[in-house]
Amino acid sequence: MNFNRAALALVFCLNWLVPRSPAHEWPQWRGPSRDGVWAEAGLIERFDTPEVPIKWRVPISAGYSGPTVAEGRVYVSDRVTEPEEIERVHCFDAATGEKLWSHSYPCRYDDIGYKAGPRASVLVDGGRAYSLGSAGHLFCFRAATGEVLWSRDLRTEYRIRMPIWGIAAAPVIEGDLVIVHIGGEDACIVAFDKRTGEEQWAALPDGASYSAPIVIDQAGRRVLVCWTAERVVGLDPQSGQLHWEHPTPWERWPIAIATPVLHGDLLLFSDAHKGTLLLRLARDELSVEKLWRRRREDLPDGAALHCLISTPLIDGDYIYGADGDGVLRCLRVDTGEQLWEDRTAVPEGRWATIHLIRGADDRTWLFNERGELIIARLTPEGFDEISRAKLLDPTTEQLRRRDGVTWSHPAFAHRHVFARNDKELVCADLSAGGAAALAEPVRTKIVLLHDNDMHFNFNHREAFGAKIDEVRSRYDNVFLLNAGDVFVRHQARWNDPRPEYYAEQSKAMIAAMNAFSYDAMTLGNHELYYIDDLTRAALDQARFPLLAANIEVTTDRLPQPEPYIILETAGGMTVAVLGLAVANAKEGVRRLDPEAVARRYEHLADEHHVFVGLTHLGFRTDSRLAAAVGSFDVIIGGHSHTLLEEAVLVNGVLVAQAAGTPSGGGVEPDRPKYLGKVVLVLEDGKVVEKRGRVYTLTAETAEPVEAGAVGAGS
């Protein structure tokens, strides 16, 4: 099949560049590990001015959701009421504040109190951004572009019994699942396939609280910890099965907002009505026990921690947190006894709020509802304020009292702070010396050399070897891949019709590939259409993996192909290579739908730095595959003999193919040998640039080929 320049022009251009991926990000609620810890070093010791210098500011509307930061982008959501009620999700460049994309949708707040806007922070994972609105609108976006990959109207689908203050708990990712806490009918907690949005399970008849779930390790298992309106539960995150529970019946109304806090084998919970509860996780079984509960009504001095909006933290043997009036308190972990209280971190008042963020050193960063950022040390001896400065002005949409508040939790990334009120999103540099620059990323280049459709033609080996040696000398991380059809299945096309010719040629091809140290090959239809026992005899000599995830082999005349291989760079980065192939009708060979199989293996994109499709499907099928499965970084193909002067971009996926030769027989000295080269540039483990070209190799030269296509397919 021929593909001319005009056809290729329909596909997007090469050299795709995405924003820098930071070394230290804040991709979800409460940070990378969902624990309120900011692990960066090289930060200021104290503020030099009464106001924090702002690097950039952009206008937004009202909302409670805190910003998140991932891959050089900042995400935040808000609400607009005129001319119609809508919720919006925004994405900005983290370095400049430039708006990259925005998505809006109708959303009425008829039965939702505190109407400023969305509560749950956007979650970013594996190139996707997930937002959950106050009325239960769940969206999955392509994080870089804002393209809606899937969405669900959870309120309608699950008949949500709407909490007084709407849906507030931020989603959590576990493996292939995105899990939400929504309070639907027999569906308080629901898990969806994070790529397709299909429901995987729903659990619990409980009403929803506002507390975001976390995932922990207990007794060798992963456990989803959720604090619903009625109880604390530990669920199997893959099935929703209940492992354990501890009752926490609400008084007056459900008010659990703080996120569960894990510390060793301890789980801490605190709410405004019933105070603070400490549970211990069993180490060798899936169960919990209550250690203590402290509430002011049970104590003569009323000295107990009743958190409202803020989540407490545990440091060593001590608990630090702010109660619903803004009083900062320190408790002993073993007994819950209060050691001290402080009323200076924020002016005391009903629902006064402070967010606590533990630093990498012995300092804690506090952001209070007056828009002040505080650097302090929290110790058993007391609250030691080092410095404070104004970051944001309070605004009144979140709370129409005391000149407004700043209740949204900030994000901390790249030694910067990102914070919002009801009018703007701001970024400030907190690096020592005011460097005002994102951390320099660690750059890695990975080179994928590739060929396809040789059909017994391994000519110009000296030029081929010289080019491979040249590339390997210039780059540290070079892998050599073949996209199938090394053999010729049609006996009529052999130079010699005797089976001995096939046996000799096929073994010679594999021996040559061994000599050049190929790293992997996807089987083509000419290999899968085996010739008696001769095909296996040759393939069994291969010292490289044979791939084809969508091919089931039930005959002993072929080796069973592997679905994928993991290649590793000198620096420890991993490249997952998934094989996909086409096959002609042949006994013992069954072809499965390549798109469906590719989706089954999309988890490889999340688990490894680079995800490659090594296919023998043809250029058109590769393009359709890229459009359907955008998690590939690159698809290197064969079968259609398409010669791409430069690899092309389809749906963010680089698609490459290096021509091949007609399946006509033996070596043709005058026919060029084609070698493709894909270069992937990674920064801090994320692909930020990709490009591809093809070399034409003859006895005299190894220069880039002219544009166009050769061959009529196979």
XYZ file of C-alpha atoms in Angstrom:
714
model
C 0.000 0.000 0.000
C 1.400 3.394 -1.013
C 1.154 6.544 1.102
C 2.178 9.730 -0.679
C 3.223 13.065 0.747
C -0.330 14.448 0.559
C -1.720 11.588 2.625
C 0.971 11.957 5.228
C 0.280 15.693 5.465
C -3.104 14.862 6.943
C -1.309 13.640 10.056
C 0.019 16.157 12.598
C 3.568 17.515 12.477
C 6.695 16.143 14.164
C 8.790 17.463 17.056
C 6.078 17.559 19.679
C 7.179 19.338 22.848
C 5.333 19.266 26.179
C 6.047 21.510 29.175
C 8.753 20.593 31.589
C 7.956 17.936 34.154
C 9.128 19.151 37.577
C 11.300 17.148 39.905
C 8.957 18.013 42.788
C 5.272 18.236 41.981
C 1.931 18.522 43.748
C -0.269 16.409 41.457
C -3.123 15.730 43.858
C -4.804 16.764 47.090
C -2.203 17.273 49.880
C 0.763 16.570 47.613
C 2.584 13.718 45.874
C 1.906 11.166 48.631
C -1.390 12.689 49.757
C 0.140 13.349 53.198
C 0.699 17.111 53.397
C 4.502 16.822 53.165
C 6.614 19.218 51.080
C 9.935 17.427 50.595
C 11.923 20.046 48.666
C 15.108 21.596 50.002
C 16.750 24.916 49.164
C 13.926 27.088 50.523
C 13.995 30.524 52.132
C 14.704 30.703 55.859
C 12.388 33.665 56.458
C 10.474 36.361 54.560
C 12.255 39.620 53.802
C 9.117 41.705 53.290
C 5.614 41.898 54.839
C 4.155 40.595 51.574
C 5.395 37.626 49.595
C 6.608 38.843 46.161
C 4.287 37.428 43.504
C 5.863 35.850 40.424
C 2.614 35.832 38.467
C -1.119 36.155 39.076
C -4.092 35.285 36.863
C -7.795 35.990 37.330
C -10.135 33.139 38.185
C -13.557 32.961 39.794
C -14.728 31.557 43.136
C -14.159 28.084 44.524
C -12.766 26.087 47.440
C -10.604 23.650 45.485
C -6.871 23.921 46.026
C -4.550 24.054 42.998
C -2.458 21.093 41.892
C 0.794 21.110 39.899
C 2.086 18.453 37.484
C 4.310 18.341 34.387
C 4.818 22.090 34.347
C 1.111 22.889 34.573
C -1.209 24.193 37.308
C -4.810 23.008 37.585
C -7.680 24.628 39.481
C -11.478 24.730 39.260
C -14.021 27.475 39.895
C -17.675 28.514 39.463
C -19.379 31.284 37.497
C -23.022 32.253 38.044
C -23.629 34.782 35.247
C -25.028 34.569 32.629
C -25.563 30.926 33.657
C -24.343 28.641 36.421
C -21.272 26.738 35.294
C -18.284 24.998 36.823
C -14.927 25.348 35.104
C -11.614 23.484 35.119
C -8.518 25.529 34.186
C -4.947 24.674 33.272
C -2.124 27.236 33.390
C 1.577 27.183 32.591
C 3.359 26.826 35.939
C 6.269 29.042 34.918
C 4.329 31.969 33.423
C 0.668 31.682 34.385
C -0.379 31.560 30.728
C -3.746 29.828 30.352
C -3.314 26.600 28.407
C -6.906 25.389 28.383
C -10.241 25.652 30.147
C -13.359 23.489 30.170
C -16.798 24.558 31.400
C -20.095 22.767 31.887
C -23.549 23.680 33.281
C -23.915 22.963 36.999
C -26.658 24.164 39.340
C -26.107 24.402 43.099
C -29.787 24.380 44.085
C -29.398 22.151 47.164
C -25.739 22.801 47.936
C -24.767 25.123 50.771
C -21.710 27.395 50.606
C -21.991 28.058 46.893
C -18.578 29.566 46.119
C -17.554 26.703 43.851
C -15.948 23.258 43.494
C -14.276 21.647 46.507
C -12.167 18.759 45.239
C -8.683 19.384 43.839
C -7.913 18.220 40.303
C -5.888 14.982 40.301
C -3.198 14.444 37.624
C -1.929 10.956 36.785
C -0.359 9.361 33.723
C -1.054 12.267 31.371
C -4.680 12.555 32.489
C -6.364 15.099 34.748
C -9.435 14.142 36.794
C -11.882 16.685 38.200
C -14.880 16.087 40.471
C -17.373 18.914 40.793
C -19.594 19.829 43.739
C -22.676 18.269 42.110
C -20.891 15.062 41.065
C -19.646 15.817 37.545
C -16.585 13.605 37.023
C -14.296 14.387 34.077
C -11.151 12.786 32.723
C -9.130 15.175 30.546
C -5.992 14.802 28.536
C -3.834 16.786 30.932
C -1.868 18.698 28.305
C -4.736 19.774 26.056
C -7.985 19.598 28.026
C -9.528 17.112 25.602
C -12.348 15.300 27.413
C -11.485 11.594 27.352
C -14.563 10.560 29.304
C -17.068 11.954 31.789
C -19.800 10.764 34.181
C -22.776 12.545 35.751
C -22.519 10.737 39.081
C -25.431 12.535 40.723
C -27.859 11.208 38.126
C -26.280 7.801 37.622
C -25.868 6.917 41.320
C -28.718 8.947 42.841
C -26.410 10.793 45.163
C -27.910 11.813 48.504
C -26.298 15.205 48.308
C -24.357 16.236 51.432
C -25.172 19.701 52.797
C -21.973 21.158 51.341
C -21.883 19.120 48.133
C -19.318 16.600 46.900
C -15.922 17.555 48.340
C -13.633 14.509 48.656
C -10.799 14.549 46.117
C -10.531 11.403 43.933
C -7.668 8.979 44.482
C -5.796 6.784 41.973
C -4.937 3.185 42.788
C -3.422 1.153 39.951
C -5.823 1.263 37.004
C -8.650 2.756 39.074
C -9.849 6.239 39.938
C -11.900 6.036 43.139
C -14.445 8.605 44.341
C -16.376 9.171 47.588
C -19.856 10.388 46.561
C -22.623 8.863 48.722
C -24.714 7.235 45.991
C -27.386 4.627 46.643
C -25.421 1.524 47.697
C -22.514 3.366 46.118
C -20.924 5.586 48.701
C -17.543 4.678 47.191
C -17.222 3.951 43.449
C -14.212 2.861 41.387
C -13.862 3.482 37.655
C -11.336 2.357 35.088
C -9.158 5.451 34.955
C -8.694 5.166 31.179
C -12.228 4.392 30.013
C -14.477 5.588 32.857
C -16.204 2.207 33.068
C -17.436 1.292 36.554
C -15.380 -1.447 38.198
C -17.170 -1.633 41.537
C -19.464 0.261 43.912
C -19.597 -0.241 47.668
C -21.369 0.743 50.885
C -24.857 2.149 51.556
C -23.380 4.969 53.683
C -23.916 8.646 53.155
C -20.931 10.689 52.026
C -18.765 12.864 54.187
C -16.287 15.425 52.851
C -13.132 13.478 53.748
C -10.796 12.381 50.919
C -9.854 8.670 50.938
C -6.274 7.398 51.102
C -4.662 4.063 50.202
C -2.303 2.366 52.669
C -0.396 -0.895 53.100
C -1.564 -3.272 55.836
C -0.667 -6.915 56.448
C 0.842 -7.208 52.972
C -2.266 -5.826 51.274
C -3.338 -2.510 49.794
C -6.229 -1.019 51.766
C -8.473 1.899 50.797
C -9.283 3.931 53.926
C -12.498 5.934 53.698
C -14.236 8.020 56.339
C -17.901 8.059 55.385
C -20.764 9.796 57.193
C -21.235 6.750 59.453
C -17.914 4.946 59.863
C -14.260 4.514 59.001
C -13.751 1.574 56.648
C -10.888 -0.349 55.102
C -11.758 -1.699 51.647
C -9.990 -3.789 49.049
C -9.274 -1.089 46.429
C -9.547 -3.608 43.577
C -12.966 -4.987 44.489
C -14.570 -2.753 47.142
C -14.753 -5.689 49.564
C -14.993 -4.578 53.199
C -11.967 -5.615 55.272
C -12.703 -3.765 58.507
C -14.782 -0.940 59.921
C -14.976 1.309 62.968
C -18.262 3.138 63.667
C -18.197 6.959 63.810
C -21.911 7.879 63.848
C -22.495 11.561 63.220
C -24.045 14.012 65.637
C -26.190 16.938 64.397
C -24.994 16.333 60.820
C -22.068 14.599 59.054
C -19.066 16.897 59.295
C -15.943 14.812 58.645
C -13.713 16.952 56.411
C -10.112 16.267 57.443
C -8.244 13.570 55.528
C -7.229 10.430 57.482
C -3.618 10.693 58.700
C -1.348 7.623 58.552
C 1.651 7.402 60.889
C 3.305 3.996 61.096
C 0.550 1.655 62.263
C -1.672 4.528 63.464
C -4.646 6.181 61.756
C -5.815 9.581 63.025
C -9.221 11.197 62.455
C -10.558 14.516 63.732
C -13.836 16.388 63.223
C -15.503 19.476 64.644
C -18.275 17.672 66.543
C -16.680 14.563 68.046
C -13.019 15.485 68.449
C -10.063 13.265 67.641
C -9.926 9.470 67.235
C -6.807 7.301 67.022
C -6.928 3.754 65.615
C -4.171 1.146 65.448
C -3.762 -1.052 62.384
C -3.129 -4.735 63.028
C 0.169 -5.774 61.489
C -0.638 -9.388 60.610
C -4.327 -9.200 59.753
C -6.826 -6.780 58.238
C -8.342 -5.221 61.350
C -8.131 -2.104 63.537
C -8.504 -1.297 67.207
C -9.425 1.939 68.934
C -6.664 3.436 71.083
C -8.440 6.579 72.260
C -10.922 9.315 71.455
C -10.711 12.827 72.957
C -13.533 15.353 72.768
C -13.967 18.596 74.672
C -17.311 17.622 76.224
C -15.655 14.722 78.050
C -12.790 16.757 79.542
C -12.931 19.130 82.523
C -10.804 21.734 80.754
C -12.254 21.096 77.294
C -8.701 20.789 75.935
C -9.285 18.639 72.823
C -8.622 18.938 69.129
C -11.766 19.295 67.002
C -10.569 19.899 63.425
C -12.977 21.345 60.911
C -11.419 22.151 57.520
C -7.732 21.575 58.236
C -6.056 18.162 58.492
C -3.721 17.567 61.486
C -0.225 16.123 61.216
C 1.793 13.690 63.328
C 5.492 14.303 63.918
C 7.170 11.652 66.037
C 5.210 11.245 69.269
C 3.105 14.374 68.863
C -0.001 15.517 67.014
C -0.374 19.097 65.768
C -3.603 20.537 64.435
C -5.953 23.506 64.329
C -9.475 23.182 65.655
C -12.631 24.734 64.237
C -11.935 28.059 65.933
C -8.370 28.353 64.648
C -6.696 27.361 67.926
C -3.450 25.496 67.237
C -3.003 22.506 69.573
C -0.363 19.880 70.373
C -1.376 16.436 71.699
C 0.537 13.375 72.834
C 0.144 10.499 70.404
C -0.015 7.839 73.109
C -2.829 9.382 75.176
C -4.310 12.331 73.262
C -3.485 14.598 76.202
C -3.037 18.241 75.184
C 0.411 19.742 75.841
C -0.207 23.274 74.633
C -2.435 25.556 72.599
C -1.698 28.735 70.632
C -4.078 31.463 69.471
C -1.663 33.576 67.431
C -1.332 31.607 64.189
C -4.710 32.944 62.998
C -7.246 35.289 64.620
C -9.606 33.108 66.620
C -13.134 32.814 65.251
C -15.817 30.360 64.252
C -14.466 28.056 61.520
C -11.098 29.848 61.466
C -8.745 27.743 59.367
C -5.036 26.936 59.126
C -3.488 24.432 56.703
C -0.333 22.687 58.002
C 2.353 21.477 55.577
C 5.336 19.615 56.983
C 8.678 20.559 55.405
C 11.727 18.449 54.629
C 13.616 19.988 57.568
C 12.264 20.653 61.055
C 10.006 23.454 59.870
C 6.281 23.562 59.160
C 4.615 25.848 56.643
C 1.197 27.168 57.678
C -1.298 28.967 55.448
C -4.073 30.677 57.368
C -7.445 32.001 56.323
C -6.172 35.605 56.351
C -3.980 34.727 53.362
C -0.780 34.652 55.425
C 2.023 32.162 54.889
C 3.863 31.301 58.109
C 7.186 29.550 58.637
C 7.340 27.929 62.086
C 8.657 25.104 64.198
C 6.138 22.920 65.984
C 7.625 21.114 68.964
C 6.302 19.682 72.225
C 7.467 22.934 73.836
C 5.262 25.174 71.735
C 4.585 27.100 68.524
C 7.776 28.870 67.437
C 6.937 31.348 64.686
C 9.954 32.181 62.526
C 8.383 34.481 59.950
C 5.109 35.346 58.250
C 4.038 37.374 55.206
C 0.842 38.092 53.290
C 0.376 35.937 50.194
C -3.268 36.550 49.254
C -6.124 38.837 50.199
C -9.172 37.191 51.811
C -12.305 37.216 49.641
C -15.944 36.868 50.607
C -17.433 34.256 48.272
C -16.011 31.418 50.366
C -17.343 32.978 53.591
C -19.279 36.232 53.912
C -17.903 37.060 57.349
C -14.861 38.828 58.837
C -13.906 40.440 55.482
C -13.665 37.055 53.828
C -11.281 34.087 54.068
C -8.756 32.039 52.097
C -9.825 28.476 52.840
C -8.299 26.693 49.826
C -5.236 24.527 50.420
C -2.118 25.789 48.544
C 0.144 23.668 46.337
C 3.925 23.563 46.793
C 6.129 22.599 43.844
C 9.451 23.647 42.301
C 10.208 25.600 45.477
C 7.184 27.755 44.659
C 3.786 28.138 46.287
C 0.559 28.260 44.269
C -2.536 29.607 46.030
C -5.999 30.891 45.142
C -8.842 32.981 46.507
C -12.151 33.841 44.842
C -10.542 36.264 42.391
C -7.090 35.072 41.433
C -4.513 32.306 41.349
C -0.985 33.365 42.342
C 2.494 31.874 42.208
C 5.384 32.946 44.454
C 9.010 31.853 44.537
C 10.124 30.437 47.901
C 13.580 29.282 46.850
C 16.628 30.373 48.808
C 18.117 33.412 47.125
C 14.980 33.994 45.059
C 16.199 31.975 42.093
C 12.793 32.396 40.454
C 13.414 29.394 38.237
C 12.067 25.893 38.180
C 14.557 23.197 39.178
C 16.716 22.185 36.254
C 15.463 18.831 35.022
C 17.580 15.753 34.497
C 17.652 15.154 30.731
C 17.917 11.711 29.199
C 17.906 10.710 25.533
C 16.687 7.307 24.425
C 17.242 6.213 20.811
C 15.177 3.498 19.156
C 16.703 2.191 15.920
C 14.254 0.151 13.884
C 13.675 -1.693 10.636
C 10.893 -3.838 9.208
C 9.824 -6.068 6.328
C 13.289 -7.281 5.260
C 11.887 -10.434 3.586
C 15.229 -12.265 3.366
C 16.903 -9.009 2.242
C 19.595 -8.054 4.744
C 21.749 -6.218 2.231
C 24.374 -3.519 2.775
C 25.284 -5.000 6.135
C 28.536 -3.086 6.348
C 26.745 0.259 5.989
C 24.052 -0.931 8.380
C 26.617 -1.955 10.984
C 28.566 1.278 10.560
C 25.455 3.394 11.115
C 24.474 1.395 14.199
C 28.008 1.719 15.605
C 27.930 5.467 14.944
C 24.619 5.921 16.771
C 25.672 3.723 19.668
C 28.860 5.753 20.043
C 26.919 9.045 20.225
C 24.182 7.999 22.641
C 24.215 6.087 25.906
C 20.785 4.478 25.528
C 20.251 2.836 22.132
C 17.888 -0.053 21.419
C 17.501 -1.914 18.107
C 14.012 -3.142 17.218
C 12.461 -5.027 14.299
C 8.784 -4.713 13.341
C 8.377 -8.074 11.643
C 8.440 -9.948 8.319
C 12.067 -10.963 8.345
C 11.055 -14.110 6.411
C 9.077 -14.770 3.190
C 6.134 -17.111 3.511
C 5.197 -17.416 -0.196
C 7.065 -20.375 -1.651
C 6.443 -19.003 -5.129
C 8.533 -15.940 -4.216
C 11.582 -17.880 -3.063
C 14.641 -17.757 -5.299
C 14.800 -21.507 -4.930
C 11.520 -23.451 -4.427
C 13.060 -26.128 -2.213
C 12.379 -26.010 1.555
C 16.124 -26.095 2.120
C 16.318 -22.572 0.707
C 13.726 -21.320 3.245
C 15.544 -23.036 6.100
C 18.913 -21.562 5.126
C 17.609 -18.034 4.499
C 15.499 -17.835 7.664
C 18.333 -19.075 9.869
C 20.751 -16.683 8.171
C 18.438 -13.730 8.877
C 18.148 -14.600 12.567
C 21.906 -15.141 12.800
C 22.515 -11.679 11.317
C 20.061 -10.097 13.754
C 21.818 -11.847 16.616
C 25.124 -10.479 15.381
C 23.774 -6.917 15.386
C 22.312 -7.422 18.910
C 18.654 -6.696 18.242
C 16.730 -6.053 21.436
C 13.288 -7.247 20.295
C 11.239 -8.272 17.281
C 7.493 -8.384 16.732
C 6.496 -11.380 14.648
C 5.056 -10.552 11.228
C 2.458 -12.403 9.227
C 5.235 -14.055 7.204
C 6.660 -15.574 10.387
C 3.252 -16.493 11.792
C 2.315 -18.294 8.560
C 4.801 -21.002 9.454
C 6.371 -23.476 7.019
C 6.221 -26.949 8.591
C 8.800 -27.055 11.404
C 11.260 -24.822 9.574
C 9.978 -21.499 10.920
C 10.321 -22.515 14.532
C 13.745 -23.987 13.918
C 14.928 -20.559 12.788
C 13.069 -18.480 15.390
C 14.338 -20.652 18.222
C 17.831 -19.389 17.398
C 16.884 -15.789 18.220
C 18.779 -14.279 21.148
C 16.167 -11.527 21.463
C 12.506 -11.642 22.544
C 9.785 -12.383 19.991
C 6.683 -10.279 20.676
C 2.986 -10.322 19.744
C 0.563 -9.612 22.578
C -2.530 -10.109 20.409
C -1.498 -13.445 18.896
C -2.459 -16.742 20.531
C -0.302 -19.648 19.402
C -1.591 -23.176 20.045
C 0.714 -25.069 17.669
C 4.157 -26.376 18.540
C 5.394 -25.245 15.120
C 5.807 -21.693 16.451
C 7.268 -20.368 19.684
C 4.723 -18.623 21.919
C 5.454 -14.890 21.567
C 5.812 -12.673 24.618
C 3.328 -9.793 24.966
C 5.978 -7.211 25.840
C 9.528 -6.638 27.022
C 10.953 -4.104 29.472
C 14.227 -2.510 28.371
C 16.345 -0.532 30.834
C 18.655 2.414 30.220
C 22.039 2.932 31.829
C 20.409 5.337 34.279
C 17.667 2.931 35.326
C 14.806 4.276 33.209
C 12.519 1.651 31.723
C 11.042 1.297 28.247
C 8.026 -0.975 27.824
C 7.763 -2.421 24.293
C 4.403 -3.997 23.422
C 4.194 -6.232 20.344
C 1.066 -6.248 18.131
C 0.731 -8.125 14.842
C -1.498 -9.131 11.965
C -1.760 -12.815 11.031
C -3.084 -14.736 8.042
C -5.368 -17.708 8.571
C -3.264 -20.604 9.773
C -4.025 -23.543 12.058
C -2.931 -22.874 15.628
C -2.633 -19.082 15.183
C -5.397 -16.784 16.447
C -5.348 -12.994 16.131
C -7.071 -10.802 18.733
C -8.144 -7.218 18.173
C -4.965 -5.124 18.574
C -6.751 -2.033 19.950
C -8.520 -4.025 22.655
C -5.263 -5.762 23.589
C -3.378 -2.460 23.625
C -5.906 -1.026 26.079
C -5.393 -4.062 28.304
C -1.704 -3.199 28.546
C -2.061 0.573 29.011
C -0.900 0.148 32.600
C 2.606 -0.134 31.158
C 2.452 3.585 30.338
C 1.982 4.395 34.024
C 4.540 1.901 35.290
C 7.423 2.784 32.951
C 9.073 5.909 31.593
C 8.411 5.133 27.908
C 5.639 3.073 26.288
C 6.366 1.790 22.762
C 4.121 -0.098 20.379
C 6.221 -2.345 18.110
C 3.637 -3.343 15.543
C 3.200 -5.304 12.356
C -0.185 -3.858 11.413
C 0.396 -1.293 8.660
C 0.581 2.502 8.744
C -3.165 3.141 8.563
C -3.873 0.730 11.387
C -1.022 2.232 13.396
C -2.570 5.679 12.919
C -5.986 4.444 14.045
C -4.354 2.745 17.021
C -2.592 5.973 17.995
C -5.862 7.888 17.754
C -7.605 5.359 20.006
C -4.837 4.631 22.532
C -3.045 7.869 23.298
C -0.950 6.411 26.105
C 1.726 5.204 23.648
C 4.734 7.487 23.351
C 5.647 6.025 19.985
C 4.405 3.326 17.607
C 7.086 1.750 15.418
C 5.446 -0.251 12.669
C 5.772 -2.511 9.694
C 3.625 -4.511 7.225
C 2.608 -1.721 4.820
C 6.216 -0.961 3.765
C 5.555 2.732 4.326
C 8.598 4.954 4.142
C 8.249 7.988 6.408
C 10.997 10.546 5.908
C 10.014 11.901 9.293
C 7.862 10.169 11.842
C 4.403 11.728 12.194
C 2.329 12.686 15.198
C -1.155 11.244 15.686
C -3.032 12.128 18.874
C 0.256 12.907 20.596
C 1.728 9.530 19.575
C 4.764 9.446 17.278
C 4.201 6.955 14.434
C 7.277 5.693 12.557
C 7.999 3.129 9.827
C 11.116 2.456 7.742
C 9.866 1.108 4.395
C 11.269 -2.404 4.049
C 11.777 -4.378 0.839
C 9.360 -6.304 -1.384
C 8.850 -9.921 -0.400
C 10.440 -11.184 -3.572
C 13.340 -13.325 -2.534
C 17.049 -13.070 -1.845
C 19.510 -10.235 -1.491
C 19.256 -7.469 -4.103
C 22.550 -5.553 -3.930
C 21.187 -2.413 -5.607
C 18.224 -2.027 -3.241
C 18.830 0.302 -0.268
C 18.609 -0.852 3.314
C 16.411 1.408 5.467
C 17.029 2.154 9.127
C 14.682 4.235 11.243
C 15.798 6.319 14.205
C 13.464 7.640 16.908
C 14.907 9.991 19.532
C 13.003 10.478 22.795
C 14.049 13.256 25.158
C 13.037 12.807 28.784
C 13.200 15.390 31.561
C 12.974 14.023 35.088
C 11.670 10.762 33.656
C 8.927 12.286 31.481
C 8.964 12.330 27.677
C 9.062 15.972 26.613
C 10.241 15.701 23.010
C 10.164 13.040 20.322
C 11.260 12.933 16.719
C 11.990 10.322 14.088
C 13.724 9.978 10.727
C 14.801 7.255 8.303
C 18.291 6.626 6.876
C 18.807 5.005 3.510
C 21.895 2.815 3.489
C 23.909 1.735 0.466
C 27.452 0.598 0.006
C 28.548 4.221 -0.446
C 26.354 6.386 1.773
C 23.999 6.614 4.732
C 22.051 9.810 4.166
C 18.432 10.753 4.973
C 16.000 9.526 2.320
C 13.757 11.621 0.126
C 10.105 11.935 1.128
C 7.617 9.434 -0.177
C 6.686 5.793 0.115
C 7.850 2.561 -1.455
C 6.459 -0.924 -1.696
C 3.019 -2.313 -2.291
C 2.536 -3.973 1.056
C 2.869 -7.601 1.989
